[in-house]
Coordinates of N, CA and C and ligand atoms in Angstrom, one line a residue:
M1 N -5.7 11.5 -40.7 CA -6.7 10.8 -41.4 C -6.0 10.2 -42.7
I2 N -6.7 9.2 -43.2 CA -6.2 8.6 -44.5 C -7.1 9.0 -45.6
L3 N -6.5 9.3 -46.7 CA -7.3 9.7 -47.9 C -7.6 8.4 -48.8
K4 N -8.9 8.2 -49.0 CA -9.3 7.1 -49.8 C -10.0 7.6 -51.1
N5 N -10.2 6.7 -52.0 CA -10.7 7.0 -53.3 C -11.6 5.9 -53.7
K6 N -12.9 6.2 -54.1 CA -13.8 5.2 -54.6 C -14.8 5.8 -55.4
N7 N -15.1 5.1 -56.5 CA -16.0 5.6 -57.6 C -15.7 7.0 -58.0
G8 N -14.3 7.4 -58.0 CA -13.9 8.7 -58.5 C -14.0 9.7 -57.4
L9 N -14.5 9.4 -56.1 CA -14.6 10.4 -55.1 C -13.5 10.3 -54.1
S10 N -13.1 11.4 -53.5 CA -12.1 11.3 -52.5 C -12.8 11.5 -51.2
F11 N -12.3 10.8 -50.1 CA -12.9 11.1 -48.9 C -11.8 10.6 -47.8
Y12 N -11.9 11.2 -46.6 CA -10.9 10.8 -45.5 C -11.6 9.9 -44.5
Q13 N -10.7 9.0 -44.0 CA -11.2 8.1 -42.9 C -10.2 8.2 -41.8
F14 N -10.8 7.9 -40.6 CA -10.0 7.8 -39.4 C -9.5 6.3 -39.2
P15 N -8.3 6.1 -39.1 CA -7.8 4.8 -38.9 C -8.4 4.1 -37.7
N16 N -8.7 4.7 -36.6 CA -9.2 4.1 -35.4 C -10.7 3.7 -35.6
F17 N -11.3 4.2 -36.7 CA -12.8 3.8 -37.1 C -12.7 2.6 -38.1
S18 N -11.7 2.8 -39.1 CA -11.7 2.0 -40.3 C -11.3 0.5 -39.9
R19 N -10.8 0.3 -38.6 CA -10.3 -1.1 -38.3 C -11.6 -1.8 -37.9
F20 N -12.7 -1.2 -37.7 CA -14.0 -2.0 -37.4 C -14.7 -2.2 -38.7
R21 N -14.9 -3.5 -39.0 CA -15.5 -3.9 -40.3 C -16.8 -3.4 -40.5
E22 N -17.6 -3.3 -39.4 CA -19.0 -2.9 -39.6 C -19.2 -1.4 -39.9
I23 N -18.1 -0.6 -39.6 CA -18.2 0.9 -39.7 C -18.0 1.3 -41.1
I24 N -18.9 2.1 -41.6 CA -18.8 2.7 -43.0 C -18.8 4.3 -42.6
H25 N -17.6 4.9 -43.0 CA -17.6 6.4 -42.7 C -16.7 7.0 -43.7
G26 N -16.9 8.3 -43.7 CA -16.0 9.2 -44.6 C -16.3 10.7 -44.4
V27 N -15.2 11.5 -44.5 CA -15.4 12.9 -44.6 C -15.0 13.3 -46.0
F28 N -16.0 13.6 -46.8 CA -15.8 14.0 -48.2 C -15.3 15.3 -48.4
T29 N -14.5 15.4 -49.5 CA -14.0 16.8 -49.8 C -15.0 17.5 -50.8
R30 N -14.6 18.6 -51.3 CA -15.5 19.4 -52.2 C -15.2 19.0 -53.6
E31 N -14.4 18.0 -53.9 CA -13.9 17.7 -55.2 C -15.0 16.8 -55.9
S32 N -15.0 16.8 -57.2 CA -15.7 15.8 -58.0 C -17.2 15.8 -58.0
G33 N -17.8 16.9 -57.6 CA -19.3 17.0 -57.6 C -19.8 17.7 -58.8
F34 N -21.1 18.0 -58.8 CA -21.8 18.7 -59.9 C -22.0 20.1 -59.8
S35 N -21.8 20.7 -58.6 CA -22.2 22.0 -58.3 C -21.2 23.1 -58.9
K36 N -21.7 24.3 -59.4 CA -20.9 25.2 -60.1 C -20.4 26.2 -58.9
P37 N -19.5 27.0 -59.2 CA -18.9 28.0 -58.3 C -20.0 28.9 -57.9
P38 N -20.1 29.4 -56.6 CA -19.1 29.2 -55.5 C -19.4 27.9 -54.7
F39 N -20.2 27.0 -55.3 CA -20.5 25.8 -54.5 C -19.7 24.6 -55.0
N40 N -18.7 24.8 -56.0 CA -18.0 23.8 -56.5 C -17.3 23.0 -55.4
C41 N -17.3 21.6 -55.5 CA -18.2 20.9 -56.5 C -19.2 20.0 -55.8
L42 N -18.7 19.4 -54.7 CA -19.5 18.2 -54.0 C -20.4 18.8 -52.9
N43 N -21.2 19.9 -53.1 CA -22.0 20.5 -52.1 C -23.2 19.6 -51.8
I44 N -23.4 19.4 -50.4 CA -24.6 18.7 -50.0 C -25.6 19.5 -49.3
G45 N -25.3 20.9 -49.2 CA -26.2 21.7 -48.5 C -27.3 22.3 -49.4
L46 N -28.5 22.2 -48.9 CA -29.7 22.5 -49.8 C -30.0 24.1 -49.7
N47 N -29.7 24.6 -48.5 CA -30.3 25.9 -48.3 C -29.1 27.0 -48.4
V48 N -28.2 26.8 -49.3 CA -27.1 27.7 -49.4 C -27.1 28.6 -50.6
G49 N -28.1 28.3 -51.5 CA -28.2 29.0 -52.8 C -27.8 28.2 -54.0
D50 N -27.5 27.0 -53.8 CA -27.0 26.1 -54.9 C -28.2 25.6 -55.6
D51 N -28.0 25.1 -56.8 CA -29.0 24.5 -57.7 C -29.4 23.1 -57.0
V52 N -30.6 23.1 -56.6 CA -31.1 21.9 -55.9 C -31.0 20.6 -56.6
K53 N -31.1 20.6 -57.9 CA -30.9 19.3 -58.7 C -29.4 18.8 -58.4
N54 N -28.5 19.8 -58.6 CA -27.1 19.3 -58.4 C -26.8 18.9 -57.0
V55 N -27.4 19.5 -55.9 CA -27.2 19.1 -54.6 C -27.7 17.6 -54.5
H56 N -28.8 17.3 -55.1 CA -29.4 16.0 -54.9 C -28.5 15.0 -55.8
K57 N -27.9 15.4 -56.9 CA -27.0 14.6 -57.5 C -25.8 14.2 -56.7
N58 N -25.2 15.4 -56.1 CA -24.0 15.1 -55.2 C -24.3 14.1 -54.1
R59 N -25.6 14.3 -53.5 CA -25.9 13.4 -52.3 C -25.9 12.0 -52.8
R60 N -26.5 11.8 -54.0 CA -26.7 10.4 -54.5 C -25.3 9.8 -54.7
V61 N -24.3 10.5 -55.3 CA -23.0 9.8 -55.5 C -22.3 9.6 -54.3
I62 N -22.5 10.4 -53.2 CA -22.0 10.0 -51.9 C -22.6 8.8 -51.3
L63 N -23.9 8.7 -51.3 CA -24.6 7.5 -50.8 C -24.2 6.2 -51.5
E64 N -24.0 6.4 -52.9 CA -23.6 5.2 -53.6 C -22.2 4.7 -53.2
C65 N -21.4 5.7 -52.8 CA -20.0 5.5 -52.5 C -20.0 4.8 -51.1
M66 N -21.1 5.1 -50.3 CA -21.1 4.6 -48.9 C -22.1 3.4 -48.9
D67 N -22.0 2.6 -49.9 CA -22.7 1.3 -49.9 C -24.2 1.4 -49.8
G68 N -24.8 2.6 -50.3 CA -26.2 2.7 -50.2 C -26.9 2.8 -49.0
L69 N -26.2 3.1 -47.9 CA -26.8 3.2 -46.5 C -28.0 4.3 -46.6
Q70 N -29.0 4.2 -45.7 CA -30.1 5.1 -45.8 C -29.6 6.4 -45.0
P71 N -29.6 7.6 -45.7 CA -29.1 8.8 -45.1 C -30.1 9.4 -44.2
V72 N -29.7 10.1 -43.1 CA -30.6 11.0 -42.3 C -29.8 12.3 -42.2
F73 N -30.6 13.4 -42.7 CA -30.1 14.8 -42.6 C -30.8 15.5 -41.5
L74 N -30.2 16.5 -40.9 CA -30.8 17.3 -39.9 C -30.9 18.8 -40.4
K75 N -31.8 19.5 -39.8 CA -31.8 21.0 -39.9 C -30.9 21.4 -38.8
Q76 N -29.6 21.6 -39.1 CA -28.6 22.0 -38.0 C -28.8 23.5 -37.6
V77 N -29.0 23.6 -36.2 CA -29.3 24.9 -35.7 C -28.4 25.4 -34.6
H78 N -27.1 24.8 -34.4 CA -26.2 25.2 -33.4 C -26.8 25.1 -32.0
G79 N -27.6 24.0 -31.8 CA -28.3 23.9 -30.5 C -27.8 22.6 -29.7
T80 N -28.5 22.1 -28.9 CA -28.1 21.0 -28.1 C -29.0 19.7 -28.3
A81 N -30.0 19.7 -29.3 CA -30.8 18.6 -29.4 C -30.0 17.4 -30.1
V82 N -30.2 16.3 -29.4 CA -29.6 15.1 -29.9 C -30.8 14.2 -30.4
I83 N -30.7 13.8 -31.7 CA -31.8 13.1 -32.4 C -31.5 11.6 -32.2
K84 N -32.4 10.8 -31.6 CA -32.2 9.3 -31.6 C -32.9 8.8 -32.9
I85 N -32.2 7.9 -33.5 CA -32.7 7.3 -34.7 C -32.9 5.7 -34.3
D86 N -34.2 5.4 -34.0 CA -34.4 4.1 -33.5 C -35.7 3.6 -34.2
E87 N -36.1 2.4 -34.0 CA -37.3 1.8 -34.6 C -38.5 2.6 -34.4
Q88 N -38.6 3.2 -33.2 CA -39.8 4.1 -32.9 C -39.8 5.3 -33.8
S89 N -38.7 6.0 -33.8 CA -38.7 7.3 -34.7 C -38.9 7.0 -36.1
I90 N -38.4 5.8 -36.5 CA -38.7 5.4 -38.0 C -40.2 5.0 -38.1
A91 N -40.7 4.2 -37.2 CA -42.0 3.8 -37.3 C -43.1 4.9 -37.2
S92 N -42.7 6.1 -36.6 CA -43.6 7.1 -36.4 C -43.7 7.9 -37.7
G93 N -42.8 7.6 -38.6 CA -42.9 8.4 -39.9 C -42.0 9.7 -39.9
G94 N -41.3 9.9 -38.8 CA -40.6 11.1 -38.8 C -39.3 11.0 -39.5
L95 N -38.7 9.9 -39.4 CA -37.3 9.6 -39.8 C -37.3 8.4 -40.9
P96 N -36.4 8.4 -41.7 CA -35.4 9.3 -42.0 C -35.8 10.4 -43.0
G97 N -36.9 10.5 -43.6 CA -37.2 11.4 -44.6 C -37.3 12.9 -44.1
R98 N -37.7 13.1 -42.9 CA -38.0 14.5 -42.5 C -36.7 15.2 -41.9
Y99 N -36.6 16.5 -42.0 CA -35.5 17.2 -41.5 C -35.9 17.6 -40.0
L100 N -35.4 16.8 -39.1 CA -35.6 17.4 -37.7 C -34.6 18.4 -37.3
E101 N -34.9 19.3 -36.4 CA -33.9 20.2 -35.9 C -33.1 19.6 -34.9
G102 N -31.8 19.7 -35.0 CA -30.8 19.1 -34.1 C -29.5 19.3 -34.6
D103 N -28.5 18.8 -33.7 CA -27.1 18.9 -34.2 C -26.3 17.6 -33.9
A104 N -27.0 16.6 -33.5 CA -26.3 15.3 -33.3 C -27.4 14.2 -33.6
M105 N -26.9 13.0 -34.0 CA -27.8 11.9 -34.3 C -27.0 10.6 -33.7
V106 N -27.9 9.9 -33.0 CA -27.4 8.6 -32.4 C -28.2 7.5 -32.9
T107 N -27.6 6.3 -33.3 CA -28.4 5.2 -33.7 C -27.6 3.9 -33.4
S108 N -28.4 2.8 -33.2 CA -27.8 1.5 -33.1 C -28.2 0.6 -34.2
L109 N -29.0 1.3 -35.2 CA -29.5 0.5 -36.3 C -28.5 0.4 -37.4
P110 N -28.2 -0.8 -37.9 CA -27.5 -0.9 -39.1 C -28.2 -0.4 -40.2
G111 N -27.5 0.0 -41.3 CA -28.1 0.5 -42.5 C -28.6 1.9 -42.6
I112 N -28.3 2.6 -41.5 CA -28.7 4.0 -41.3 C -27.5 4.9 -41.3
M113 N -27.4 6.0 -42.0 CA -26.2 6.8 -42.1 C -26.6 8.3 -41.8
P114 N -26.3 8.7 -40.6 CA -26.4 10.1 -40.1 C -25.4 10.9 -41.0
V115 N -25.9 12.0 -41.5 CA -25.0 12.9 -42.3 C -25.0 14.2 -41.7
I116 N -23.7 14.7 -41.6 CA -23.5 16.1 -41.0 C -22.9 16.9 -42.1
Q117 N -23.5 18.1 -42.2 CA -23.1 19.1 -43.3 C -22.1 20.2 -42.8
V118 N -21.0 20.2 -43.3 CA -19.9 21.0 -42.8 C -19.4 22.1 -43.6
A119 N -19.1 23.3 -43.0 CA -18.2 24.3 -43.6 C -17.6 25.0 -42.4
D120 N -16.6 24.5 -41.8 CA -15.8 25.0 -40.7 C -16.1 24.4 -39.3
C121 N -17.4 24.2 -39.1 CA -17.8 23.6 -37.9 C -17.2 22.2 -37.8
Q122 N -17.1 21.6 -36.5 CA -16.5 20.3 -36.4 C -17.5 19.2 -36.6
P123 N -17.2 18.2 -37.5 CA -17.9 17.0 -37.5 C -17.2 16.1 -36.6
V124 N -18.0 15.5 -35.6 CA -17.4 14.6 -34.6 C -18.1 13.2 -34.6
F125 N -17.4 12.2 -35.0 CA -17.9 10.9 -35.0 C -17.6 10.2 -33.7
L126 N -18.6 9.4 -33.3 CA -18.4 8.5 -32.1 C -18.8 7.1 -32.5
F127 N -18.2 6.2 -31.9 CA -18.6 4.7 -32.1 C -18.2 3.9 -30.8
D128 N -19.4 3.2 -30.4 CA -19.2 2.3 -29.2 C -19.2 0.9 -29.8
P129 N -18.0 0.3 -30.0 CA -17.9 -1.0 -30.5 C -18.5 -2.2 -29.7
T130 N -18.7 -1.9 -28.4 CA -19.2 -2.9 -27.6 C -20.9 -3.0 -27.8
G131 N -21.4 -1.8 -27.7 CA -22.8 -1.8 -27.8 C -23.3 -1.6 -29.3
K132 N -22.4 -1.4 -30.1 CA -22.8 -1.1 -31.6 C -23.6 0.1 -31.6
V133 N -23.1 1.2 -31.3 CA -23.8 2.5 -31.4 C -22.9 3.6 -32.0
V134 N -23.5 4.3 -33.0 CA -22.8 5.4 -33.6 C -23.4 6.7 -33.4
A135 N -22.6 7.7 -33.4 CA -23.1 9.1 -33.4 C -22.4 10.1 -34.3
N136 N -23.1 11.0 -34.9 CA -22.5 12.0 -35.7 C -22.9 13.4 -35.2
I137 N -22.0 14.3 -34.9 CA -22.2 15.5 -34.3 C -21.8 16.7 -35.2
H138 N -22.5 17.8 -35.0 CA -22.2 19.1 -35.7 C -21.9 20.0 -34.5
S139 N -20.6 20.3 -34.4 CA -20.2 21.1 -33.3 C -19.3 22.5 -33.8
G140 N -20.0 23.5 -34.0 CA -19.5 24.7 -34.3 C -19.0 25.4 -33.0
W141 N -18.6 26.7 -33.1 CA -18.1 27.3 -31.9 C -19.3 27.3 -30.8
Q142 N -20.5 27.6 -31.3 CA -21.6 27.6 -30.5 C -21.9 26.2 -29.9
G143 N -21.8 25.2 -30.7 CA -22.0 23.9 -30.2 C -20.9 23.5 -29.1
S144 N -19.7 24.0 -29.4 CA -18.7 23.8 -28.4 C -19.0 24.4 -27.1
I145 N -19.5 25.6 -27.2 CA -19.9 26.4 -25.9 C -21.0 25.7 -25.2
K146 N -21.9 25.1 -26.0 CA -23.1 24.4 -25.3 C -22.8 22.9 -25.0
N147 N -21.6 22.6 -25.4 CA -21.1 21.1 -25.2 C -22.1 20.1 -25.8
I148 N -22.4 20.2 -27.1 CA -23.1 19.2 -27.8 C -22.5 17.9 -27.7
I149 N -21.1 17.9 -27.5 CA -20.5 16.5 -27.5 C -20.9 15.9 -26.2
G150 N -20.9 16.6 -25.1 CA -21.3 16.0 -23.7 C -22.7 15.5 -23.9
H151 N -23.6 16.3 -24.4 CA -25.0 16.0 -24.6 C -25.2 14.6 -25.4
T152 N -24.4 14.6 -26.4 CA -24.4 13.3 -27.2 C -24.0 12.1 -26.5
I153 N -22.9 12.2 -25.8 CA -22.3 11.0 -25.1 C -23.3 10.6 -23.9
N154 N -24.0 11.6 -23.4 CA -25.0 11.4 -22.3 C -26.1 10.6 -22.9
C155 N -26.5 10.9 -24.1 CA -27.6 10.2 -24.8 C -27.2 8.7 -25.1
M156 N -25.9 8.6 -25.5 CA -25.4 7.2 -25.7 C -25.5 6.4 -24.4
S157 N -25.1 7.0 -23.4 CA -25.0 6.3 -22.1 C -26.4 6.0 -21.6
V158 N -27.3 7.0 -21.5 CA -28.5 6.8 -20.9 C -29.5 6.0 -21.8
D159 N -29.6 6.3 -23.1 CA -30.6 5.6 -23.9 C -30.1 4.4 -24.6
F160 N -28.8 4.3 -24.8 CA -28.2 3.1 -25.5 C -27.3 2.3 -24.6
D161 N -27.1 2.6 -23.4 CA -26.4 1.8 -22.5 C -24.9 1.7 -22.8
S162 N -24.4 2.8 -23.5 CA -22.9 2.8 -23.9 C -22.1 3.2 -22.7
R163 N -20.9 2.5 -22.6 CA -20.0 3.0 -21.6 C -19.0 4.0 -22.2
P164 N -18.9 5.3 -21.8 CA -18.0 6.2 -22.4 C -16.6 5.6 -22.6
S165 N -16.1 4.8 -21.7 CA -14.7 4.3 -21.8 C -14.5 3.3 -23.0
D166 N -15.6 2.9 -23.5 CA -15.6 2.1 -24.7 C -15.6 2.9 -26.1
I167 N -16.0 4.2 -26.0 CA -16.4 5.0 -27.1 C -15.0 5.4 -27.8
I168 N -14.9 5.4 -29.1 CA -13.9 6.0 -29.9 C -14.5 7.3 -30.5
A169 N -13.6 8.2 -30.8 CA -14.1 9.5 -31.2 C -13.1 10.0 -32.3
G170 N -13.7 10.7 -33.3 CA -12.9 11.4 -34.4 C -13.4 12.7 -34.7
V171 N -12.5 13.7 -34.6 CA -12.9 15.1 -34.9 C -12.3 15.4 -36.3
G172 N -13.3 15.7 -37.2 CA -12.9 15.9 -38.6 C -12.4 17.3 -38.9
P173 N -12.1 17.5 -40.3 CA -11.6 18.8 -40.7 C -12.6 19.8 -40.4
S174 N -12.1 21.0 -39.9 CA -12.8 22.1 -39.3 C -11.9 23.3 -39.0
L175 N -12.5 24.4 -38.6 CA -11.7 25.6 -38.4 C -10.6 25.4 -37.3
G176 N -9.4 25.5 -37.7 CA -8.3 25.2 -36.8 C -7.9 26.4 -35.9
P177 N -7.1 26.2 -34.9 CA -6.7 27.3 -34.0 C -5.9 28.4 -34.8
C178 N -5.3 27.9 -35.9 CA -4.5 28.9 -36.9 C -5.5 30.0 -37.4
C179 N -6.8 29.7 -37.5 CA -7.8 30.6 -38.2 C -9.0 31.0 -37.4
A180 N -9.1 30.4 -36.2 CA -10.3 30.6 -35.4 C -10.1 31.9 -34.6
E181 N -10.3 33.0 -35.3 CA -10.1 34.4 -34.7 C -11.5 34.9 -34.2
F182 N -11.6 35.3 -33.0 CA -12.8 35.8 -32.4 C -12.5 37.2 -31.8
R183 N -12.7 38.2 -32.7 CA -12.4 39.5 -32.3 C -13.3 40.0 -31.1
N184 N -14.4 39.5 -31.0 CA -15.4 39.9 -29.9 C -15.5 38.8 -28.9
Y185 N -14.5 38.1 -28.6 CA -14.6 36.9 -27.8 C -15.1 37.2 -26.4
R186 N -14.8 38.5 -26.0 CA -15.3 38.8 -24.6 C -16.8 38.8 -24.5
T187 N -17.5 39.1 -25.5 CA -19.0 39.1 -25.4 C -19.5 37.6 -26.0
E188 N -18.7 37.0 -26.9 CA -19.3 35.8 -27.6 C -18.9 34.5 -26.9
I189 N -17.8 34.5 -26.2 CA -17.3 33.2 -25.6 C -17.2 33.4 -24.1
P190 N -17.9 32.4 -23.4 CA -17.9 32.5 -21.9 C -16.5 32.4 -21.3
K191 N -16.4 33.0 -20.2 CA -15.1 33.1 -19.6 C -14.3 31.8 -19.4
Q192 N -15.1 30.8 -19.1 CA -14.5 29.4 -18.8 C -13.7 28.9 -20.0
F193 N -13.9 29.4 -21.2 CA -13.2 29.0 -22.4 C -12.1 29.9 -22.8
W194 N -11.8 30.9 -22.1 CA -10.8 31.8 -22.4 C -9.4 31.2 -22.3
K195 N -9.3 30.2 -21.5 CA -8.1 29.5 -21.4 C -7.6 28.8 -22.7
Y196 N -8.6 28.7 -23.6 CA -8.2 28.1 -24.9 C -7.8 29.1 -26.0
E197 N -7.6 30.4 -25.5 CA -7.1 31.3 -26.4 C -5.6 31.1 -26.6
I198 N -5.2 31.0 -27.8 CA -3.7 30.6 -28.0 C -2.8 31.9 -28.3
G199 N -3.5 32.9 -28.0 CA -2.8 34.2 -28.2 C -3.6 35.1 -29.4
N200 N -3.6 36.4 -29.1 CA -4.1 37.2 -30.1 C -5.5 36.9 -30.7
R201 N -6.4 36.6 -29.7 CA -7.8 36.3 -30.0 C -8.1 35.1 -30.9
Y202 N -7.1 34.2 -31.0 CA -7.4 32.9 -31.7 C -7.6 31.8 -30.7
F203 N -8.6 31.0 -31.0 CA -8.9 29.9 -30.0 C -8.8 28.5 -30.7
D204 N -8.5 27.7 -29.7 CA -8.3 26.2 -29.9 C -9.5 25.4 -29.7
F205 N -10.4 25.4 -30.7 CA -11.6 24.6 -30.5 C -11.4 23.1 -30.6
W206 N -10.4 22.7 -31.2 CA -10.1 21.3 -31.2 C -9.7 20.8 -29.8
S207 N -9.0 21.6 -29.1 CA -8.6 21.1 -27.7 C -9.9 21.2 -26.8
I208 N -10.8 22.1 -27.1 CA -12.1 22.2 -26.3 C -12.8 20.8 -26.5
S209 N -12.9 20.4 -27.8 CA -13.6 19.2 -28.1 C -12.8 17.9 -27.3
R210 N -11.5 17.9 -27.4 CA -10.8 16.9 -26.7 C -11.1 16.9 -25.2
D211 N -11.1 18.1 -24.6 CA -11.4 18.1 -23.2 C -12.8 17.7 -22.9
Q212 N -13.8 18.0 -23.8 CA -15.2 17.7 -23.5 C -15.4 16.2 -23.7
L213 N -14.7 15.6 -24.6 CA -14.8 14.1 -24.7 C -14.2 13.4 -23.5
I214 N -13.1 13.9 -23.1 CA -12.4 13.3 -21.8 C -13.3 13.5 -20.6
A215 N -13.8 14.8 -20.5 CA -14.8 15.0 -19.4 C -16.0 14.2 -19.4
A216 N -16.3 13.7 -20.6 CA -17.5 12.8 -20.7 C -17.2 11.3 -20.5
G217 N -15.9 11.1 -20.3 CA -15.5 9.7 -19.9 C -14.8 9.0 -21.1
V218 N -14.5 9.7 -22.3 CA -13.8 9.0 -23.4 C -12.3 9.0 -23.0
L219 N -11.7 7.9 -23.3 CA -10.2 7.7 -23.0 C -9.4 8.5 -24.0
P220 N -8.4 9.2 -23.5 CA -7.6 10.0 -24.4 C -7.0 9.2 -25.6
E221 N -6.7 8.0 -25.3 CA -6.1 7.2 -26.5 C -7.2 6.7 -27.4
N222 N -8.5 7.0 -27.2 CA -9.4 6.7 -28.1 C -10.0 7.8 -29.0
I223 N -9.2 9.0 -28.8 CA -9.6 10.3 -29.5 C -8.7 10.5 -30.6
S224 N -9.2 10.8 -31.8 CA -8.3 11.1 -33.0 C -8.8 12.5 -33.5
I225 N -7.9 13.4 -33.6 CA -8.3 14.7 -34.2 C -7.5 14.9 -35.5
S226 N -8.3 15.2 -36.6 CA -7.7 15.2 -38.0 C -6.5 16.2 -38.0
G227 N -6.8 17.3 -37.3 CA -5.8 18.4 -37.5 C -5.8 19.1 -38.8
I228 N -6.9 18.9 -39.7 CA -7.0 19.6 -40.9 C -7.8 20.8 -40.8
C229 N -7.3 21.9 -41.1 CA -8.1 23.2 -41.0 C -8.8 23.5 -42.3
T230 N -10.1 23.7 -42.2 CA -10.9 23.9 -43.5 C -10.5 25.3 -44.2
F231 N -10.2 26.2 -43.3 CA -9.9 27.5 -43.9 C -8.5 27.5 -44.6
C232 N -7.5 26.8 -44.0 CA -6.2 26.7 -44.6 C -6.3 25.8 -45.8
S233 N -7.2 24.9 -45.8 CA -7.3 23.8 -46.9 C -8.7 24.0 -47.7
S234 N -9.0 25.3 -48.0 CA -10.3 25.6 -48.7 C -10.3 25.2 -50.1
D235 N -9.2 24.7 -50.7 CA -9.1 24.1 -52.0 C -9.8 22.7 -51.9
L236 N -9.7 22.1 -50.7 CA -10.2 20.7 -50.6 C -11.6 20.7 -49.8
F237 N -11.8 21.7 -49.0 CA -13.0 21.7 -48.1 C -13.7 23.0 -48.1
F238 N -15.0 23.0 -47.9 CA -15.7 24.4 -47.9 C -15.4 25.0 -46.6
S239 N -15.2 26.3 -46.7 CA -14.9 27.0 -45.5 C -15.8 28.3 -45.5
Y240 N -16.7 28.3 -44.5 CA -17.7 29.5 -44.5 C -16.9 30.8 -44.2
R241 N -16.0 30.7 -43.3 CA -15.2 31.9 -42.9 C -14.5 32.5 -44.1
K242 N -13.9 31.6 -44.9 CA -13.0 32.0 -46.0 C -13.9 32.6 -47.1
E243 N -15.0 31.9 -47.4 CA -15.8 32.1 -48.6 C -17.2 32.7 -48.5
V244 N -17.7 32.7 -47.2 CA -19.1 33.1 -46.9 C -20.2 32.3 -47.8
T245 N -20.3 32.7 -49.1 CA -21.2 32.0 -49.8 C -20.5 30.8 -50.4
T246 N -20.9 29.6 -49.9 CA -20.1 28.4 -50.2 C -20.9 27.3 -49.9
G247 N -20.5 26.0 -50.2 CA -21.2 24.8 -50.0 C -20.9 24.1 -48.6
R248 N -21.4 23.0 -48.5 CA -21.2 22.1 -47.3 C -20.7 20.8 -47.7
F249 N -19.6 20.3 -47.0 CA -19.2 19.0 -47.4 C -19.8 18.0 -46.4
A250 N -19.6 16.7 -46.8 CA -20.3 15.7 -46.0 C -19.5 14.9 -45.2
A251 N -20.0 14.8 -43.9 CA -19.3 13.8 -42.8 C -20.3 12.8 -42.6
V252 N -20.0 11.5 -42.9 CA -21.0 10.5 -42.7 C -20.4 9.2 -42.0
I253 N -21.3 8.6 -41.2 CA -21.0 7.4 -40.5 C -22.1 6.6 -40.3
G254 N -22.0 5.2 -40.4 CA -23.1 4.4 -40.2 C -22.5 2.9 -40.1
M255 N -23.4 2.0 -39.8 CA -22.9 0.5 -39.6 C -23.6 -0.3 -40.7
A256 N -22.9 -1.2 -41.3 CA -23.3 -2.1 -42.3 C -24.2 -3.0 -41.7
Ligands
LIG1 ZN1 -6.2 27.4 -40.5

């Protein structure tokens, strides 16, 4: 990923996304926000114990940095619900103001910015440049097991007519195989995923995501994995595993 700086904020971008002019995206670090330790500094998570006023200030500076697109947040629950953001869901008054339960958002509307809140789980961006459809996914280890990536691509295909072979994908900073230890994997992780154990109870969830993207029809050359481990880089990113009481960083994508 490439480190950018705007309005004094640092954020990472995927080169395979930034070559599209209509795409506005970024994975923000924890730097430069208003929150005090242990939520220092750019925490966007409201329900982690941080001062709500500071969280809203942090969210505001991120939105300004992203050209003022209209944000949509979810109540992320490690499930498989994919939320469609379309004219109907906006007209019904549900979005974007309300927090729906879900772990992925899909939209073809310009001006809308799905926001995923992250501390170790994988933020996964998808973009169909032909149909002009974006998705933002929250895939922790439970989301990986439930294949929230596959559910989201299915939604893009069925409801937005996207062809998976057109879709580009980016897997953002998250818990790497270096730090994803599952001591109780025999009870927590289904057997079909045991082949992703890289030794000594450590699992490679980045490879799981890559394989799930490919299984859903995304071409290998269209997949970019940041390779940044949040636990190893907890000076830059929030890591739930490392710090437990901590903030959430922002992974955002939308179309201008
Ligand atoms: Zn690591």
